[in-house]
C-alpha positions as a printed NumPy array, in Angstrom:
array([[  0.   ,   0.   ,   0.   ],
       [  1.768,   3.569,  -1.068],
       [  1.045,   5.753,   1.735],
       [ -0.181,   9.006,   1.27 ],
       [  2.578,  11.812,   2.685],
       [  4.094,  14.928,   3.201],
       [  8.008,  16.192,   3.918],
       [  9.138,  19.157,   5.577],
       [ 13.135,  19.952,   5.707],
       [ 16.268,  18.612,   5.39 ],
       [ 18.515,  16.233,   7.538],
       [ 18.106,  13.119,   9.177],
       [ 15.08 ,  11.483,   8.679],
       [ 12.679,  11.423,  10.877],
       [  8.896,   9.825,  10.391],
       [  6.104,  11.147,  12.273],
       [  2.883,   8.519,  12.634],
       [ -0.638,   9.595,  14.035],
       [ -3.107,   8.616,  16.039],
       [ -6.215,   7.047,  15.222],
       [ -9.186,   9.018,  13.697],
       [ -6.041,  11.362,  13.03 ],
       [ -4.052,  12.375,  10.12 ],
       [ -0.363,  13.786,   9.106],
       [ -2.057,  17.514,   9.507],
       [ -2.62 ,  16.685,  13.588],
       [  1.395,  16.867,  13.163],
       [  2.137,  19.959,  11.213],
       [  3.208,  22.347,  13.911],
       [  5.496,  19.912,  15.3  ],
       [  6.727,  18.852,  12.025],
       [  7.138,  22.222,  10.972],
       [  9.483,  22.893,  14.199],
       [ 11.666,  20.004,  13.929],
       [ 11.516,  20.613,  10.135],
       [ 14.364,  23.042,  10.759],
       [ 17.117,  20.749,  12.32 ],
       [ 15.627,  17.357,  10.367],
       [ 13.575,  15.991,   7.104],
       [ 10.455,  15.103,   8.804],
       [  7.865,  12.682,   7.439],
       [  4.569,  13.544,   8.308],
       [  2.221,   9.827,   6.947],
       [ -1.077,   9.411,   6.219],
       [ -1.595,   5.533,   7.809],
       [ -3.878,   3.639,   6.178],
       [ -7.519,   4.057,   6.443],
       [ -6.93 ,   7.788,   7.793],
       [ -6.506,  10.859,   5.714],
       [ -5.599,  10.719,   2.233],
       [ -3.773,   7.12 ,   2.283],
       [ -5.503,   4.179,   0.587],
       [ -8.721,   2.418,   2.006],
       [ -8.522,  -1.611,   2.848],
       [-10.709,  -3.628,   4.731],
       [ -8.293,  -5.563,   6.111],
       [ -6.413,  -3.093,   9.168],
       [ -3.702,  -4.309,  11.635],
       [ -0.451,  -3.48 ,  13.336],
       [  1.595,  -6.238,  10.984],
       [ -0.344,  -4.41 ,   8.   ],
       [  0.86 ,  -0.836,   8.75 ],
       [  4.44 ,  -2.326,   9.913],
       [  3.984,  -3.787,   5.987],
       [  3.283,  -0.277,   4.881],
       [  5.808,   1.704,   6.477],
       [  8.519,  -1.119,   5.525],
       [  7.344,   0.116,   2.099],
       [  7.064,   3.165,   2.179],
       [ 10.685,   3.664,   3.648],
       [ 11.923,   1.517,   0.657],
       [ 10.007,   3.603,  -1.827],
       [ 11.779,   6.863,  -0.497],
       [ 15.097,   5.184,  -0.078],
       [ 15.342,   5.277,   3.825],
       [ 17.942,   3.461,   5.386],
       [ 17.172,   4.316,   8.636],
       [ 15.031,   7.323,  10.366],
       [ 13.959,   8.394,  13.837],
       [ 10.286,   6.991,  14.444],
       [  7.762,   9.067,  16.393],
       [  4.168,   7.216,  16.977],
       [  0.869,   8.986,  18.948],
       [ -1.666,   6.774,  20.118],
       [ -2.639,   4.449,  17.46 ],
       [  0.552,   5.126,  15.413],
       [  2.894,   4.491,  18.454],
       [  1.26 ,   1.198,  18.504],
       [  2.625,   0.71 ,  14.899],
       [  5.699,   2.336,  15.941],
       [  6.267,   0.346,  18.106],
       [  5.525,  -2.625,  15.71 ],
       [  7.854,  -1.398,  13.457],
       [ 10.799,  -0.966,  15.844],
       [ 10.544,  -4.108,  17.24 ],
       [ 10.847,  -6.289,  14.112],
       [ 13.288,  -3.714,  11.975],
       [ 15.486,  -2.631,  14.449],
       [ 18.552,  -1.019,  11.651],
       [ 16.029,   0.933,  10.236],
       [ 15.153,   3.044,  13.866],
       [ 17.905,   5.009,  15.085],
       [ 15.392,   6.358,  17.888],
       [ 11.962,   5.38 ,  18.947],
       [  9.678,   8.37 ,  20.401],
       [  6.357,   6.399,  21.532],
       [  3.692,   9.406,  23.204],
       [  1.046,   8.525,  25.388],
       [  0.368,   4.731,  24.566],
       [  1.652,   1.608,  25.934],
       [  2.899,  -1.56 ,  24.98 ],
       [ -0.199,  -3.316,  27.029],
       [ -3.889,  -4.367,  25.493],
       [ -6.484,  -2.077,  26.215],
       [-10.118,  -2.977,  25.622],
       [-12.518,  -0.969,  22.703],
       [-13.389,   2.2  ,  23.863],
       [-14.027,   4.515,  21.001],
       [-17.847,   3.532,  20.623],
       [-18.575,   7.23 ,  21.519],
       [-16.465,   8.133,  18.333],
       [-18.686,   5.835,  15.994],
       [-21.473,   7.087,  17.761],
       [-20.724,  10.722,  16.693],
       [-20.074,   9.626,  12.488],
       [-23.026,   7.55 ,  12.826],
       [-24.605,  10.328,  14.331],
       [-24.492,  12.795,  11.02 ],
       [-26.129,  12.084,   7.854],
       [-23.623,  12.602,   4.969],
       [-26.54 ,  12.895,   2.515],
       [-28.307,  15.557,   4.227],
       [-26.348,  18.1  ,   5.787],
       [-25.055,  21.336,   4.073],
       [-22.831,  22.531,   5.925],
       [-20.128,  21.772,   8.574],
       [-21.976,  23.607,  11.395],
       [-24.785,  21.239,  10.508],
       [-22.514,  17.9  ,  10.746],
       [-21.155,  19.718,  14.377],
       [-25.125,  19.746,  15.556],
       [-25.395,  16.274,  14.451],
       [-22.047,  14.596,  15.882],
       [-22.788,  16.845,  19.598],
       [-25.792,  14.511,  19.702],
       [-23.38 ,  12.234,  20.415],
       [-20.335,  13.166,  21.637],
       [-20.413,  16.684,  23.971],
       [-16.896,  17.517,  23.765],
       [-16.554,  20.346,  21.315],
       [-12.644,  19.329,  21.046],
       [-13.524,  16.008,  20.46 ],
       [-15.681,  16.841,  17.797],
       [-13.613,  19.252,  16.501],
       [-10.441,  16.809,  16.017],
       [-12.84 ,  14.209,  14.441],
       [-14.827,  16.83 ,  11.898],
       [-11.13 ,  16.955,  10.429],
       [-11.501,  14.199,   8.398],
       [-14.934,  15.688,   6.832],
       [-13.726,  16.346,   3.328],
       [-16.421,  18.14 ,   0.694],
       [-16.764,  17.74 ,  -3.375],
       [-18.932,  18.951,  -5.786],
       [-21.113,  15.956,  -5.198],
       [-21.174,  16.882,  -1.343],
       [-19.486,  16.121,   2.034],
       [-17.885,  12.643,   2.295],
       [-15.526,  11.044,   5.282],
       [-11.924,  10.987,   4.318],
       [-11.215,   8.266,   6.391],
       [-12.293,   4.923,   6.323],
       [-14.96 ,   4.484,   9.13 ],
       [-15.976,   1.388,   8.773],
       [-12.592,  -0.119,   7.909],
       [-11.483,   0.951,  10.963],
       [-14.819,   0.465,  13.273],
       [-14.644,  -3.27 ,  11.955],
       [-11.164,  -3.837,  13.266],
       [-11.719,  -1.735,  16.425],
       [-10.432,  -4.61 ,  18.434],
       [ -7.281,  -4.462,  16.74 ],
       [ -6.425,  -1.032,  17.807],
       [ -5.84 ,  -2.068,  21.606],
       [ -4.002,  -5.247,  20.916],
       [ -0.774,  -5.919,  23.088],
       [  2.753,  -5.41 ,  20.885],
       [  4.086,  -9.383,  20.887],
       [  5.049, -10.717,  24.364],
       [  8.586, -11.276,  22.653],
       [  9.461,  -8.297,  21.128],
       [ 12.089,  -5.941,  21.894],
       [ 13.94 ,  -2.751,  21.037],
       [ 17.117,  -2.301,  22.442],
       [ 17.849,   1.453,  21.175],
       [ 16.969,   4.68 ,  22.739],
       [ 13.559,   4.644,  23.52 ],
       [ 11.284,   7.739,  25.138],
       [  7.689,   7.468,  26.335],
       [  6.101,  10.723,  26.145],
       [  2.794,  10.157,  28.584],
       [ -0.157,  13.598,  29.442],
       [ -0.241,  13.766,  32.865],
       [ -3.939,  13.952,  33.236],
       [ -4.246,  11.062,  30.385],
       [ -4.608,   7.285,  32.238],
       [ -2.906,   5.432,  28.809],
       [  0.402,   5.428,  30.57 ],
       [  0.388,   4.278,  34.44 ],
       [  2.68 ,   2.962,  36.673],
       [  1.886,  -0.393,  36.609],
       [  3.103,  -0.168,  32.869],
       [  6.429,   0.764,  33.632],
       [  8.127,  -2.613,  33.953],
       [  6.073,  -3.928,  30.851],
       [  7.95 ,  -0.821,  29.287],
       [ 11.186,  -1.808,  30.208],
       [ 10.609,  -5.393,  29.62 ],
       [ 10.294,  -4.758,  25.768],
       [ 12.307,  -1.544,  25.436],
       [ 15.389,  -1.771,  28.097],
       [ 16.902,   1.65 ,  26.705],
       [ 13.991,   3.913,  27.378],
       [ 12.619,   6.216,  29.888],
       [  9.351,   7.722,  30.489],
       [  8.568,  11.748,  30.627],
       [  4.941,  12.496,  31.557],
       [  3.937,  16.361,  30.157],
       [  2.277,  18.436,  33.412],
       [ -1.19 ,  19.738,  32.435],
       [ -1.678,  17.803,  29.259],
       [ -4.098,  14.794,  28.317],
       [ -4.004,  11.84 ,  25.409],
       [ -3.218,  14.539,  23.054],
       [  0.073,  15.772,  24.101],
       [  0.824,  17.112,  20.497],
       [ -2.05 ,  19.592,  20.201],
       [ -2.433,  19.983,  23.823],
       [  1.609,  20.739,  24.869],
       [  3.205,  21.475,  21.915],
       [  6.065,  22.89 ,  22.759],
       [  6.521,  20.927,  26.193],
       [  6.403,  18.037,  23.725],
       [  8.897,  19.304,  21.059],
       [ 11.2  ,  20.351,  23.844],
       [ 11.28 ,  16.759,  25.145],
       [ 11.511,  15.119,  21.658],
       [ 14.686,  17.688,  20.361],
       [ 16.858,  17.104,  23.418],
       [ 15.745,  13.278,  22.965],
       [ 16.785,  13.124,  19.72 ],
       [ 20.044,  15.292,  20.207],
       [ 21.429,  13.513,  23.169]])
Protein backbone atom coordinates (compact mmCIF):
# COMPACT_ATOMS: atom_id res chain seq x y z
CA UNK A 1 0.00 0.00 0.00
CA UNK A 2 1.77 3.57 -1.07
CA UNK A 3 1.04 5.75 1.73
CA UNK A 4 -0.18 9.01 1.27
CA UNK A 5 2.58 11.81 2.68
CA UNK A 6 4.09 14.93 3.20
CA UNK A 7 8.01 16.19 3.92
CA UNK A 8 9.14 19.16 5.58
CA UNK A 9 13.13 19.95 5.71
CA UNK A 10 16.27 18.61 5.39
CA UNK A 11 18.51 16.23 7.54
CA UNK A 12 18.11 13.12 9.18
CA UNK A 13 15.08 11.48 8.68
CA UNK A 14 12.68 11.42 10.88
CA UNK A 15 8.90 9.83 10.39
CA UNK A 16 6.10 11.15 12.27
CA UNK A 17 2.88 8.52 12.63
CA UNK A 18 -0.64 9.60 14.04
CA UNK A 19 -3.11 8.62 16.04
CA UNK A 20 -6.21 7.05 15.22
CA UNK A 21 -9.19 9.02 13.70
CA UNK A 22 -6.04 11.36 13.03
CA UNK A 23 -4.05 12.37 10.12
CA UNK A 24 -0.36 13.79 9.11
CA UNK A 25 -2.06 17.51 9.51
CA UNK A 26 -2.62 16.69 13.59
CA UNK A 27 1.40 16.87 13.16
CA UNK A 28 2.14 19.96 11.21
CA UNK A 29 3.21 22.35 13.91
CA UNK A 30 5.50 19.91 15.30
CA UNK A 31 6.73 18.85 12.02
CA UNK A 32 7.14 22.22 10.97
CA UNK A 33 9.48 22.89 14.20
CA UNK A 34 11.67 20.00 13.93
CA UNK A 35 11.52 20.61 10.13
CA UNK A 36 14.36 23.04 10.76
CA UNK A 37 17.12 20.75 12.32
CA UNK A 38 15.63 17.36 10.37
CA UNK A 39 13.58 15.99 7.10
CA UNK A 40 10.46 15.10 8.80
CA UNK A 41 7.86 12.68 7.44
CA UNK A 42 4.57 13.54 8.31
CA UNK A 43 2.22 9.83 6.95
CA UNK A 44 -1.08 9.41 6.22
CA UNK A 45 -1.59 5.53 7.81
CA UNK A 46 -3.88 3.64 6.18
CA UNK A 47 -7.52 4.06 6.44
CA UNK A 48 -6.93 7.79 7.79
CA UNK A 49 -6.51 10.86 5.71
CA UNK A 50 -5.60 10.72 2.23
CA UNK A 51 -3.77 7.12 2.28
CA UNK A 52 -5.50 4.18 0.59
CA UNK A 53 -8.72 2.42 2.01
CA UNK A 54 -8.52 -1.61 2.85
CA UNK A 55 -10.71 -3.63 4.73
CA UNK A 56 -8.29 -5.56 6.11
CA UNK A 57 -6.41 -3.09 9.17
CA UNK A 58 -3.70 -4.31 11.64
CA UNK A 59 -0.45 -3.48 13.34
CA UNK A 60 1.60 -6.24 10.98
CA UNK A 61 -0.34 -4.41 8.00
CA UNK A 62 0.86 -0.84 8.75
CA UNK A 63 4.44 -2.33 9.91
CA UNK A 64 3.98 -3.79 5.99
CA UNK A 65 3.28 -0.28 4.88
CA UNK A 66 5.81 1.70 6.48
CA UNK A 67 8.52 -1.12 5.53
CA UNK A 68 7.34 0.12 2.10
CA UNK A 69 7.06 3.16 2.18
CA UNK A 70 10.68 3.66 3.65
CA UNK A 71 11.92 1.52 0.66
CA UNK A 72 10.01 3.60 -1.83
CA UNK A 73 11.78 6.86 -0.50
CA UNK A 74 15.10 5.18 -0.08
CA UNK A 75 15.34 5.28 3.82
CA UNK A 76 17.94 3.46 5.39
CA UNK A 77 17.17 4.32 8.64
CA UNK A 78 15.03 7.32 10.37
CA UNK A 79 13.96 8.39 13.84
CA UNK A 80 10.29 6.99 14.44
CA UNK A 81 7.76 9.07 16.39
CA UNK A 82 4.17 7.22 16.98
CA UNK A 83 0.87 8.99 18.95
CA UNK A 84 -1.67 6.77 20.12
CA UNK A 85 -2.64 4.45 17.46
CA UNK A 86 0.55 5.13 15.41
CA UNK A 87 2.89 4.49 18.45
CA UNK A 88 1.26 1.20 18.50
CA UNK A 89 2.62 0.71 14.90
CA UNK A 90 5.70 2.34 15.94
CA UNK A 91 6.27 0.35 18.11
CA UNK A 92 5.52 -2.63 15.71
CA UNK A 93 7.85 -1.40 13.46
CA UNK A 94 10.80 -0.97 15.84
CA UNK A 95 10.54 -4.11 17.24
CA UNK A 96 10.85 -6.29 14.11
CA UNK A 97 13.29 -3.71 11.98
CA UNK A 98 15.49 -2.63 14.45
CA UNK A 99 18.55 -1.02 11.65
CA UNK A 100 16.03 0.93 10.24
CA UNK A 101 15.15 3.04 13.87
CA UNK A 102 17.90 5.01 15.09
CA UNK A 103 15.39 6.36 17.89
CA UNK A 104 11.96 5.38 18.95
CA UNK A 105 9.68 8.37 20.40
CA UNK A 106 6.36 6.40 21.53
CA UNK A 107 3.69 9.41 23.20
CA UNK A 108 1.05 8.53 25.39
CA UNK A 109 0.37 4.73 24.57
CA UNK A 110 1.65 1.61 25.93
CA UNK A 111 2.90 -1.56 24.98
CA UNK A 112 -0.20 -3.32 27.03
CA UNK A 113 -3.89 -4.37 25.49
CA UNK A 114 -6.48 -2.08 26.22
CA UNK A 115 -10.12 -2.98 25.62
CA UNK A 116 -12.52 -0.97 22.70
CA UNK A 117 -13.39 2.20 23.86
CA UNK A 118 -14.03 4.52 21.00
CA UNK A 119 -17.85 3.53 20.62
CA UNK A 120 -18.58 7.23 21.52
CA UNK A 121 -16.47 8.13 18.33
CA UNK A 122 -18.69 5.83 15.99
CA UNK A 123 -21.47 7.09 17.76
CA UNK A 124 -20.72 10.72 16.69
CA UNK A 125 -20.07 9.63 12.49
CA UNK A 126 -23.03 7.55 12.83
CA UNK A 127 -24.60 10.33 14.33
CA UNK A 128 -24.49 12.79 11.02
CA UNK A 129 -26.13 12.08 7.85
CA UNK A 130 -23.62 12.60 4.97
CA UNK A 131 -26.54 12.89 2.52
CA UNK A 132 -28.31 15.56 4.23
CA UNK A 133 -26.35 18.10 5.79
CA UNK A 134 -25.06 21.34 4.07
CA UNK A 135 -22.83 22.53 5.92
CA UNK A 136 -20.13 21.77 8.57
CA UNK A 137 -21.98 23.61 11.40
CA UNK A 138 -24.79 21.24 10.51
CA UNK A 139 -22.51 17.90 10.75
CA UNK A 140 -21.16 19.72 14.38
CA UNK A 141 -25.12 19.75 15.56
CA UNK A 142 -25.39 16.27 14.45
CA UNK A 143 -22.05 14.60 15.88
CA UNK A 144 -22.79 16.84 19.60
CA UNK A 145 -25.79 14.51 19.70
CA UNK A 146 -23.38 12.23 20.42
CA UNK A 147 -20.33 13.17 21.64
CA UNK A 148 -20.41 16.68 23.97
CA UNK A 149 -16.90 17.52 23.77
CA UNK A 150 -16.55 20.35 21.32
CA UNK A 151 -12.64 19.33 21.05
CA UNK A 152 -13.52 16.01 20.46
CA UNK A 153 -15.68 16.84 17.80
CA UNK A 154 -13.61 19.25 16.50
CA UNK A 155 -10.44 16.81 16.02
CA UNK A 156 -12.84 14.21 14.44
CA UNK A 157 -14.83 16.83 11.90
CA UNK A 158 -11.13 16.96 10.43
CA UNK A 159 -11.50 14.20 8.40
CA UNK A 160 -14.93 15.69 6.83
CA UNK A 161 -13.73 16.35 3.33
CA UNK A 162 -16.42 18.14 0.69
CA UNK A 163 -16.76 17.74 -3.38
CA UNK A 164 -18.93 18.95 -5.79
CA UNK A 165 -21.11 15.96 -5.20
CA UNK A 166 -21.17 16.88 -1.34
CA UNK A 167 -19.49 16.12 2.03
CA UNK A 168 -17.89 12.64 2.29
CA UNK A 169 -15.53 11.04 5.28
CA UNK A 170 -11.92 10.99 4.32
CA UNK A 171 -11.22 8.27 6.39
CA UNK A 172 -12.29 4.92 6.32
CA UNK A 173 -14.96 4.48 9.13
CA UNK A 174 -15.98 1.39 8.77
CA UNK A 175 -12.59 -0.12 7.91
CA UNK A 176 -11.48 0.95 10.96
CA UNK A 177 -14.82 0.47 13.27
CA UNK A 178 -14.64 -3.27 11.96
CA UNK A 179 -11.16 -3.84 13.27
CA UNK A 180 -11.72 -1.74 16.43
CA UNK A 181 -10.43 -4.61 18.43
CA UNK A 182 -7.28 -4.46 16.74
CA UNK A 183 -6.43 -1.03 17.81
CA UNK A 184 -5.84 -2.07 21.61
CA UNK A 185 -4.00 -5.25 20.92
CA UNK A 186 -0.77 -5.92 23.09
CA UNK A 187 2.75 -5.41 20.89
CA UNK A 188 4.09 -9.38 20.89
CA UNK A 189 5.05 -10.72 24.36
CA UNK A 190 8.59 -11.28 22.65
CA UNK A 191 9.46 -8.30 21.13
CA UNK A 192 12.09 -5.94 21.89
CA UNK A 193 13.94 -2.75 21.04
CA UNK A 194 17.12 -2.30 22.44
CA UNK A 195 17.85 1.45 21.18
CA UNK A 196 16.97 4.68 22.74
CA UNK A 197 13.56 4.64 23.52
CA UNK A 198 11.28 7.74 25.14
CA UNK A 199 7.69 7.47 26.34
CA UNK A 200 6.10 10.72 26.15
CA UNK A 201 2.79 10.16 28.58
CA UNK A 202 -0.16 13.60 29.44
CA UNK A 203 -0.24 13.77 32.87
CA UNK A 204 -3.94 13.95 33.24
CA UNK A 205 -4.25 11.06 30.39
CA UNK A 206 -4.61 7.28 32.24
CA UNK A 207 -2.91 5.43 28.81
CA UNK A 208 0.40 5.43 30.57
CA UNK A 209 0.39 4.28 34.44
CA UNK A 210 2.68 2.96 36.67
CA UNK A 211 1.89 -0.39 36.61
CA UNK A 212 3.10 -0.17 32.87
CA UNK A 213 6.43 0.76 33.63
CA UNK A 214 8.13 -2.61 33.95
CA UNK A 215 6.07 -3.93 30.85
CA UNK A 216 7.95 -0.82 29.29
CA UNK A 217 11.19 -1.81 30.21
CA UNK A 218 10.61 -5.39 29.62
CA UNK A 219 10.29 -4.76 25.77
CA UNK A 220 12.31 -1.54 25.44
CA UNK A 221 15.39 -1.77 28.10
CA UNK A 222 16.90 1.65 26.70
CA UNK A 223 13.99 3.91 27.38
CA UNK A 224 12.62 6.22 29.89
CA UNK A 225 9.35 7.72 30.49
CA UNK A 226 8.57 11.75 30.63
CA UNK A 227 4.94 12.50 31.56
CA UNK A 228 3.94 16.36 30.16
CA UNK A 229 2.28 18.44 33.41
CA UNK A 230 -1.19 19.74 32.44
CA UNK A 231 -1.68 17.80 29.26
CA UNK A 232 -4.10 14.79 28.32
CA UNK A 233 -4.00 11.84 25.41
CA UNK A 234 -3.22 14.54 23.05
CA UNK A 235 0.07 15.77 24.10
CA UNK A 236 0.82 17.11 20.50
CA UNK A 237 -2.05 19.59 20.20
CA UNK A 238 -2.43 19.98 23.82
CA UNK A 239 1.61 20.74 24.87
CA UNK A 240 3.21 21.48 21.91
CA UNK A 241 6.06 22.89 22.76
CA UNK A 242 6.52 20.93 26.19
CA UNK A 243 6.40 18.04 23.72
CA UNK A 244 8.90 19.30 21.06
CA UNK A 245 11.20 20.35 23.84
CA UNK A 246 11.28 16.76 25.14
CA UNK A 247 11.51 15.12 21.66
CA UNK A 248 14.69 17.69 20.36
CA UNK A 249 16.86 17.10 23.42
CA UNK A 250 15.74 13.28 22.97
CA UNK A 251 16.78 13.12 19.72
CA UNK A 252 20.04 15.29 20.21
CA UNK A 253 21.43 13.51 23.17
Amino acid sequence: MKLNFKVLGKGKPVIILHGVFGSLDNWKTIGSALSEEYQVYLVDLRNHGKSPHSADFSYALMREDIEGFMDDEEIEHAYVIGHSMGGKAAMEFATTNENRVSKLVVVDIAPKSYPPHHQQIFDGFGAIDLSNIQSRGEADAAMATAIEDFGVRQFILKNLGRSSDGFYWKLNVDGIRNNSEEIGKALDKNRKFKKPTLFIGGEKSDYIQEADLSLIKMHFPNSKVESVEGSGHWVHAEKPQELLSLVKKFLSD
